[in-house]
Tab-separated table of C-alpha atoms in Angstrom:
chain	number	residue	atom	x	y	z
A	9	MET	CA	35.146	-32.324	-49.297
A	10	ASN	CA	36.376	-35.019	-52.107
A	11	VAL	CA	33.635	-36.066	-53.175
A	12	PHE	CA	35.354	-39.511	-52.433
A	13	VAL	CA	35.904	-38.558	-48.953
A	14	LEU	CA	32.226	-37.885	-48.595
A	15	GLY	CA	30.332	-41.198	-50.381
A	16	PHE	CA	32.857	-42.626	-47.750
A	17	LEU	CA	30.980	-40.947	-44.735
A	18	LEU	CA	27.991	-40.720	-46.174
A	19	SER	CA	27.411	-44.912	-46.685
A	20	MET	CA	29.247	-45.693	-43.018
A	21	VAL	CA	25.548	-44.179	-42.171
A	22	THR	CA	23.087	-44.201	-44.459
A	23	ALA	CA	22.342	-46.539	-47.603
A	24	PRO	CA	24.250	-47.037	-50.653
A	25	GLU	CA	21.299	-46.648	-52.662
A	26	PHE	CA	21.214	-42.464	-51.246
A	27	VAL	CA	25.423	-42.133	-51.280
A	28	VAL	CA	25.783	-43.943	-54.994
A	29	PHE	CA	22.481	-40.651	-56.110
A	30	VAL	CA	25.479	-37.890	-53.927
A	31	MET	CA	27.441	-39.104	-56.555
A	32	PHE	CA	26.337	-39.392	-59.812
A	33	GLU	CA	28.187	-37.623	-61.446
A	34	THR	CA	30.870	-39.341	-59.975
A	35	VAL	CA	30.040	-42.335	-61.142
A	36	SER	CA	28.625	-42.389	-64.542
A	37	ALA	CA	31.662	-39.957	-65.740
A	38	SER	CA	35.058	-43.031	-66.066
A	39	TYR	CA	34.856	-46.448	-65.139
A	40	VAL	CA	38.154	-45.694	-62.879
A	41	SER	CA	35.343	-43.743	-61.555
A	42	ALA	CA	32.681	-46.404	-60.519
A	43	ILE	CA	35.115	-48.870	-59.474
A	44	PHE	CA	36.638	-46.030	-57.121
A	45	THR	CA	33.559	-44.608	-56.100
A	46	ILE	CA	32.216	-48.850	-55.184
A	47	LEU	CA	35.908	-49.886	-53.867
A	48	VAL	CA	35.268	-46.671	-51.503
A	49	ILE	CA	31.790	-46.523	-50.263
A	50	SER	CA	31.908	-50.223	-49.986
A	51	LEU	CA	34.553	-50.205	-47.557
A	52	GLY	CA	32.629	-46.867	-45.570
A	53	GLY	CA	28.934	-49.359	-45.640
A	54	THR	CA	30.897	-52.284	-44.248
A	55	LEU	CA	32.793	-49.700	-41.121
A	56	GLY	CA	29.766	-48.741	-40.248
A	57	SER	CA	28.196	-52.427	-40.811
A	58	THR	CA	31.110	-53.410	-38.249
A	59	ALA	CA	30.232	-50.506	-36.119
A	60	ILE	CA	26.491	-52.385	-35.349
A	61	TYR	CA	28.135	-55.319	-34.618
A	62	LEU	CA	30.022	-54.936	-32.282
A	63	GLY	CA	28.304	-52.433	-30.727
A	64	ALA	CA	25.554	-55.773	-30.504
A	65	ARG	CA	28.314	-58.059	-29.827
A	66	MET	CA	29.158	-55.421	-26.539
A	67	VAL	CA	25.698	-55.563	-25.287
A	68	GLY	CA	24.326	-58.528	-25.543
A	69	ALA	CA	21.519	-60.109	-26.479
A	70	ARG	CA	18.944	-59.813	-23.536
A	71	ARG	CA	20.284	-55.927	-22.660
A	72	CYS	CA	19.633	-55.004	-27.338
A	73	LYS	CA	16.406	-56.708	-26.798
A	74	GLU	CA	15.238	-54.095	-23.788
A	75	LEU	CA	16.594	-50.892	-25.949
A	76	ILE	CA	15.104	-51.569	-28.633
A	77	LYS	CA	11.604	-52.014	-26.241
A	78	ARG	CA	12.445	-48.969	-24.979
A	79	HIS	CA	13.317	-47.181	-27.836
A	80	GLY	CA	13.241	-49.174	-30.747
A	81	LYS	CA	9.999	-46.457	-31.957
A	82	LYS	CA	12.078	-43.655	-32.341
A	83	ILE	CA	13.977	-45.426	-35.504
A	84	LEU	CA	10.799	-47.013	-36.492
A	85	LEU	CA	12.599	-50.792	-34.527
A	86	LYS	CA	9.842	-52.904	-32.969
A	87	THR	CA	11.290	-56.390	-30.808
A	88	SER	CA	9.363	-58.115	-33.839
A	89	ASP	CA	12.084	-57.048	-36.294
A	90	LEU	CA	14.485	-59.057	-34.774
A	91	ASP	CA	13.423	-61.773	-33.694
A	92	ASP	CA	12.741	-62.393	-37.086
A	93	ILE	CA	15.565	-61.987	-38.631
A	94	ASP	CA	17.771	-63.695	-35.398
A	95	TYR	CA	15.111	-66.955	-36.974
A	96	TYR	CA	16.046	-66.454	-40.182
A	97	TYR	CA	19.927	-65.635	-39.672
A	98	GLU	CA	19.617	-69.031	-37.343
A	99	ARG	CA	18.637	-70.870	-40.441
A	100	TRP	CA	21.354	-69.320	-43.077
A	101	GLY	CA	23.319	-67.067	-40.655
A	102	GLY	CA	26.873	-66.707	-43.632
A	103	PRO	CA	24.265	-65.915	-46.982
A	104	ILE	CA	21.576	-63.633	-44.519
A	105	VAL	CA	24.364	-61.662	-43.682
A	106	PHE	CA	26.051	-61.925	-47.348
A	107	PHE	CA	22.570	-61.104	-48.421
A	108	GLY	CA	21.881	-58.505	-46.476
A	109	ARG	CA	23.358	-56.921	-46.997
A	110	TRP	CA	20.802	-56.087	-50.726
A	111	LEU	CA	18.615	-55.514	-48.715
A	112	PRO	CA	16.914	-51.616	-47.683
A	113	THR	CA	16.876	-51.943	-43.402
A	114	PHE	CA	17.913	-55.541	-43.205
A	115	ARG	CA	21.180	-54.775	-43.300
A	116	SER	CA	21.753	-52.812	-40.718
A	117	LEU	CA	19.656	-55.560	-38.862
A	118	VAL	CA	21.680	-58.606	-40.325
A	119	SER	CA	24.845	-57.650	-37.891
A	120	ILE	CA	21.933	-57.132	-34.816
A	121	PRO	CA	22.533	-60.794	-34.493
A	122	ALA	CA	25.848	-61.888	-35.820
A	123	GLY	CA	27.172	-59.465	-33.309
A	124	LEU	CA	25.351	-60.982	-30.331
A	125	SER	CA	25.210	-64.469	-31.971
A	126	ARG	CA	29.254	-64.101	-31.340
A	127	MET	CA	30.270	-64.407	-34.933
A	128	SER	CA	33.725	-64.636	-35.501
A	129	ALA	CA	34.539	-60.812	-35.834
A	130	TRP	CA	37.356	-61.766	-39.779
A	131	ARG	CA	34.181	-64.060	-41.169
A	132	PHE	CA	31.186	-60.669	-40.535
A	133	ILE	CA	33.698	-58.413	-41.633
A	134	THR	CA	34.175	-61.001	-45.385
A	135	LEU	CA	30.564	-61.344	-45.275
A	136	THR	CA	29.828	-57.279	-45.391
A	137	PHE	CA	32.239	-56.242	-47.395
A	138	SER	CA	31.619	-59.321	-50.027
A	139	GLY	CA	27.743	-58.963	-49.720
A	140	THR	CA	28.359	-54.468	-49.804
A	141	LEU	CA	30.434	-54.849	-52.469
A	142	ALA	CA	28.284	-56.884	-54.595
A	143	TRP	CA	25.482	-54.490	-54.124
A	144	ASN	CA	27.598	-52.169	-55.028
A	145	THR	CA	28.606	-52.870	-57.496
A	146	MET	CA	25.193	-53.316	-59.649
A	147	LEU	CA	24.033	-50.214	-58.162
A	148	CYS	CA	26.895	-48.139	-60.196
A	149	LEU	CA	27.065	-50.801	-63.434
A	150	MET	CA	23.582	-49.289	-63.360
A	151	VAL	CA	24.432	-46.175	-63.487
A	152	LEU	CA	26.857	-47.156	-65.856
A	153	GLY	CA	24.347	-47.978	-68.082
A	154	LEU	CA	21.854	-44.690	-67.893
A	155	ARG	CA	24.774	-42.682	-68.321
A	156	SER	CA	23.200	-41.787	-72.229
A	157	TYR	CA	19.687	-40.937	-71.017
A	158	LEU	CA	21.598	-38.769	-68.006
A	159	ASP	CA	19.303	-35.596	-69.159
A	160	TYR	CA	16.933	-37.817	-68.738
A	161	LEU	CA	17.213	-38.718	-66.001
A	162	GLU	CA	18.359	-35.171	-63.961
A	163	LEU	CA	15.280	-33.609	-65.443
A	164	GLY	CA	13.577	-36.346	-63.992
A	165	LEU	CA	15.568	-37.142	-60.634
A	166	GLU	CA	15.379	-32.503	-59.954
A	167	GLY	CA	11.810	-32.508	-60.112
A	168	TYR	CA	11.839	-36.071	-58.499
A	169	THR	CA	13.745	-34.191	-55.239
A	170	TRP	CA	11.242	-31.170	-55.289
A	171	LEU	CA	9.101	-34.011	-53.903
A	172	THR	CA	10.239	-35.563	-51.546
A	173	VAL	CA	11.859	-31.969	-50.179
A	174	ALA	CA	8.129	-30.809	-49.788
A	175	ALA	CA	6.709	-34.074	-48.610
A	176	LEU	CA	9.536	-33.739	-46.112
A	177	LEU	CA	8.374	-30.280	-45.204
A	178	LEU	CA	4.801	-31.185	-45.041
A	179	LEU	CA	6.143	-34.263	-42.989
A	180	GLY	CA	8.488	-32.168	-40.451
A	181	ALA	CA	4.977	-29.539	-39.922
A	182	TYR	CA	2.623	-32.457	-39.521
A	183	LEU	CA	4.666	-33.625	-36.631
A	184	ALA	CA	4.792	-30.092	-35.723
A	185	VAL	CA	1.764	-29.724	-35.184
A	186	ARG	CA	1.258	-33.327	-33.469
A	187	ARG	CA	3.500	-33.057	-31.369
A	188	ILE	CA	1.668	-29.293	-29.931
A	189	SER	CA	-1.494	-30.006	-29.736
A	190	GLU	CA	-0.406	-33.451	-27.921
A	191	ARG	CA	1.347	-31.348	-25.258
A	192	MET	CA	-1.764	-28.986	-24.866
A	193	VAL	CA	-3.616	-31.406	-24.758
A	194	ARG	CA	-1.710	-32.848	-21.874
A	195	ASP	CA	-1.034	-29.664	-19.458
A	196	VAL	CA	-5.006	-29.167	-20.307
A	197	GLN	CA	-5.751	-32.627	-18.430
A	198	GLU	CA	-3.380	-31.549	-16.499
A	199	LYS	CA	-5.201	-28.599	-15.122
A	200	GLU	CA	-8.292	-30.060	-14.809
A	201	ASP	CA	-6.967	-32.648	-12.343
A	202	ARG	CA	-5.689	-30.007	-10.049
A	203	ASN	CA	-8.478	-28.202	-10.267
A	204	SER	CA	-10.659	-31.274	-9.354
């Protein structure tokens, strides 16, 4: 698969910092590849954010809050997160959509109030693409500025990668053990309730 296609697809569903990390060698190869990377991941990010915006617009405010209340824990969201975003969105609308693209988690959430308030689709797409383009440009410029230290960065990132993989495996094992133990306790309680 072409690295730019991969970058486009990843940028629709993941943070641009991760995509730039995955495309590190491509970005650091030349200014032309960096510019193309910036455009590709900005388009992908805009498409992903627009899908959230359209989903929120179709679902509506009441139903959206119900969904977050019911399923938000699965994606680490609380209704208070949406209330915070709504508050800031009502005060600063357009700038929130533009600058919100620079903040993790916030960049996805800001699409929801924009859709719920029925912001013009063209205005939303323009602000989202502009904000995403600005953020991705800064990320790629940092990579280009650090490319003379690429050997040192690769060595450091390799250790970081193994540390991250180990942490994710430990977290997965912990969650699996916890889920199994909860299920065992629940089964024992149900058995005791039936016997009494």
